[in-house]
């Protein structure tokens, strides 16, 4: 009877490849490599070496490089969703909630530029292995849509307005996020205003402009007419 534990030891060691915490450790290793070395560093061998396991162990969880990349992109989207959700929890006012979400979106791009640029790669979102990425991306966009809908509905807008204004909001915030993550703000702008000031100005300009447009539409006028005291 005393020899039974030794007889089972090799089997337990092999099962160690699939320990419940290993996948989380591999994900963290992949995120670190992505942050420090870029997407080319994301390999099954690389994350396995960081965790002191074999490539076979990492392949068990992600199958291959494409599977790893899709899994990491989904993680990044969930991080962004968490940031947006936290940001909007501080207010019940539609305009403030949209402003807070758009700010959080750009701040994520600022704090995690490699992740932000990686997660939106078309080859990952369009991959046949990218179901997890698609779901996370749709959830992220859906949250932004919900916030725009709150503002549009408050002003008596219709569903068409919700869709067009959501696309406009995403274009603004994602565009600025890409500019920010890629350090593409023109030098002449950077010399005049700080990055934070530029971010707040762009976001506020959109949200305040949208609110004004919706208010004018509700009253039967236009933004310009309201500005001239119609």
XYZ file of C-alpha atoms in Angstrom:
230
model
C 0.000 0.000 0.000
C 2.852 2.369 0.840
C 4.137 2.212 -2.748
C 0.931 3.546 -4.359
C 1.769 7.299 -4.103
C 5.087 6.708 -5.933
C 3.330 4.743 -8.643
C 0.974 7.686 -9.337
C 3.662 10.392 -9.201
C 4.523 10.480 -12.963
C 0.841 10.852 -13.865
C 0.414 13.755 -11.453
C 3.496 15.472 -12.838
C 2.057 15.313 -16.353
C -1.263 16.702 -15.108
C 0.728 19.620 -13.751
C 0.876 20.929 -17.326
C -2.792 21.677 -16.995
C -2.913 23.116 -13.483
C -5.773 25.555 -13.056
C -3.454 28.529 -12.520
C -1.160 27.814 -15.447
C -3.358 29.383 -18.110
C -3.631 32.595 -16.083
C 0.146 32.610 -15.622
C 0.683 32.080 -19.334
C -1.698 34.952 -20.132
C 0.182 37.269 -17.781
C 3.485 36.259 -19.366
C 2.059 36.958 -22.818
C 0.796 40.403 -21.777
C 4.208 41.252 -20.344
C 5.951 40.171 -23.534
C 3.463 42.168 -25.600
C 4.021 45.289 -23.501
C 7.794 45.034 -23.507
C 8.648 43.513 -26.882
C 5.585 43.806 -29.102
C 3.378 41.198 -30.800
C 6.239 39.357 -32.498
C 7.324 38.146 -29.052
C 4.042 36.298 -28.533
C 4.974 32.655 -29.029
C 4.025 29.466 -27.221
C 7.696 28.829 -26.548
C 8.234 32.319 -25.156
C 5.413 32.230 -22.620
C 6.340 28.670 -21.670
C 9.921 29.676 -20.923
C 8.772 32.552 -18.712
C 6.695 30.098 -16.669
C 9.279 27.337 -16.593
C 7.109 24.805 -18.424
C 7.350 23.082 -21.779
C 5.930 24.390 -25.042
C 3.593 21.413 -24.942
C 2.058 22.816 -21.773
C 1.290 26.184 -23.378
C 0.019 24.441 -26.533
C -2.481 22.549 -24.401
C -4.162 25.866 -23.500
C -3.804 27.801 -26.778
C -3.062 25.138 -29.452
C -0.888 27.442 -31.582
C 0.291 31.022 -32.064
C -3.002 32.165 -33.582
C -4.926 30.696 -30.668
C -2.613 32.499 -28.250
C -2.992 35.815 -30.056
C -6.789 35.585 -30.148
C -6.920 34.725 -26.448
C -4.715 37.680 -25.536
C -6.709 40.084 -27.722
C -9.885 38.978 -25.921
C -8.206 39.609 -22.570
C -7.291 43.124 -23.695
C -10.870 43.851 -24.741
C -12.115 42.674 -21.355
C -9.616 44.971 -19.671
C -10.966 47.887 -21.698
C -14.564 46.947 -20.883
C -13.674 46.901 -17.175
C -12.127 50.371 -17.449
C -15.220 51.748 -19.184
C -17.575 50.106 -16.704
C -15.678 51.523 -13.751
C -15.554 54.986 -15.293
C -19.296 55.264 -15.896
C -20.236 54.019 -12.428
C -19.583 57.422 -10.854
C -22.484 59.234 -12.519
C -26.059 58.684 -13.615
C -26.143 61.640 -16.013
C -25.987 60.426 -19.661
C -23.698 63.210 -20.864
C -21.229 62.675 -18.007
C -21.286 58.902 -18.446
C -20.460 59.136 -22.146
C -17.712 61.643 -21.421
C -16.240 59.383 -18.729
C -16.317 56.318 -20.988
C -14.638 58.088 -23.876
C -11.967 59.398 -21.527
C -11.368 55.908 -20.121
C -11.098 54.522 -23.659
C -8.302 56.918 -24.560
C -6.591 56.471 -21.192
C -6.424 52.739 -21.842
C -4.721 53.457 -25.161
C -2.325 55.789 -23.343
C -1.446 53.349 -20.568
C -1.320 50.198 -22.717
C -0.416 51.274 -26.263
C 0.909 47.886 -27.372
C -2.209 46.102 -26.152
C -4.514 48.714 -27.692
C -2.923 48.466 -31.116
C -2.690 44.666 -30.966
C -6.283 43.929 -29.934
C -7.758 45.684 -32.971
C -5.712 43.816 -35.572
C -8.137 42.807 -38.329
C -6.548 39.378 -38.708
C -7.490 38.560 -35.104
C -11.038 39.917 -35.123
C -11.635 38.273 -38.505
C -9.967 34.992 -37.600
C -11.978 31.796 -37.718
C -10.466 31.171 -34.286
C -11.473 34.616 -33.033
C -14.951 33.985 -31.613
C -13.809 35.055 -28.158
C -12.348 38.243 -29.602
C -15.515 39.013 -31.565
C -17.712 38.622 -28.496
C -15.484 40.878 -26.401
C -15.234 43.485 -29.174
C -19.016 43.523 -29.646
C -19.501 43.892 -25.903
C -17.133 46.844 -25.849
C -18.869 48.554 -28.767
C -22.242 47.675 -27.258
C -21.352 49.479 -24.058
C -20.463 52.621 -25.994
C -23.715 52.273 -27.939
C -25.674 52.001 -24.688
C -24.172 55.255 -23.423
C -24.916 57.090 -26.661
C -28.459 55.682 -26.590
C -28.979 57.090 -23.099
C -28.113 60.561 -24.332
C -30.073 60.279 -27.579
C -33.147 58.821 -25.868
C -33.100 61.552 -23.251
C -33.366 64.061 -26.095
C -36.155 62.139 -27.830
C -33.985 60.790 -30.642
C -34.722 57.676 -32.691
C -32.878 54.395 -33.242
C -31.254 55.656 -36.442
C -29.722 58.519 -34.483
C -28.392 56.059 -31.921
C -26.579 54.041 -34.594
C -25.081 56.993 -36.463
C -24.039 58.831 -33.313
C -22.506 55.669 -31.849
C -20.401 55.270 -34.971
C -19.404 58.933 -34.727
C -18.470 58.572 -31.040
C -16.395 55.474 -31.703
C -14.679 57.113 -34.668
C -13.652 60.061 -32.513
C -12.480 58.131 -29.481
C -10.825 55.272 -31.366
C -9.174 57.667 -33.765
C -7.720 59.728 -30.943
C -6.770 56.529 -29.126
C -4.763 55.319 -32.140
C -3.121 58.707 -32.513
C -2.243 58.673 -28.839
C -1.032 55.058 -28.704
C 1.115 55.624 -31.768
C 2.514 58.929 -30.465
C 1.209 60.586 -33.635
C 0.053 63.919 -32.213
C 1.683 66.588 -34.441
C 4.592 68.358 -32.784
C 3.082 71.777 -33.409
C 0.035 70.737 -31.381
C 2.154 69.205 -28.621
C 4.119 72.419 -28.299
C 0.940 74.401 -27.600
C -1.129 72.075 -25.438
C -0.401 69.075 -23.248
C -1.588 65.617 -24.184
C -4.148 65.643 -21.367
C -5.559 68.988 -22.441
C -5.811 67.828 -26.054
C -7.575 64.618 -25.018
C -10.130 66.449 -22.880
C -10.748 69.060 -25.569
C -11.415 66.470 -28.282
C -13.728 64.378 -26.124
C -15.602 67.327 -24.651
C -16.024 68.884 -28.088
C -17.760 65.761 -29.353
C -19.985 65.122 -26.331
C -21.005 68.743 -25.893
C -21.584 69.076 -29.622
C -23.739 65.965 -29.660
C -25.761 67.177 -26.670
C -26.289 70.572 -28.311
C -27.312 68.993 -31.612
C -29.809 66.720 -29.904
C -31.250 69.583 -27.866
C -31.619 71.730 -30.991
C -33.258 68.894 -32.890
C -35.699 68.346 -30.059
C -36.714 72.009 -30.072
C -37.107 72.000 -33.847
C -34.106 74.188 -34.653
C -30.442 73.678 -35.432
C -27.354 74.246 -33.355
C -26.476 77.361 -35.380
C -30.000 78.768 -35.062
C -29.972 78.240 -31.315
C -26.636 79.997 -31.129
C -28.126 83.033 -32.855
C -31.026 83.191 -30.467
C -33.727 81.734 -32.712
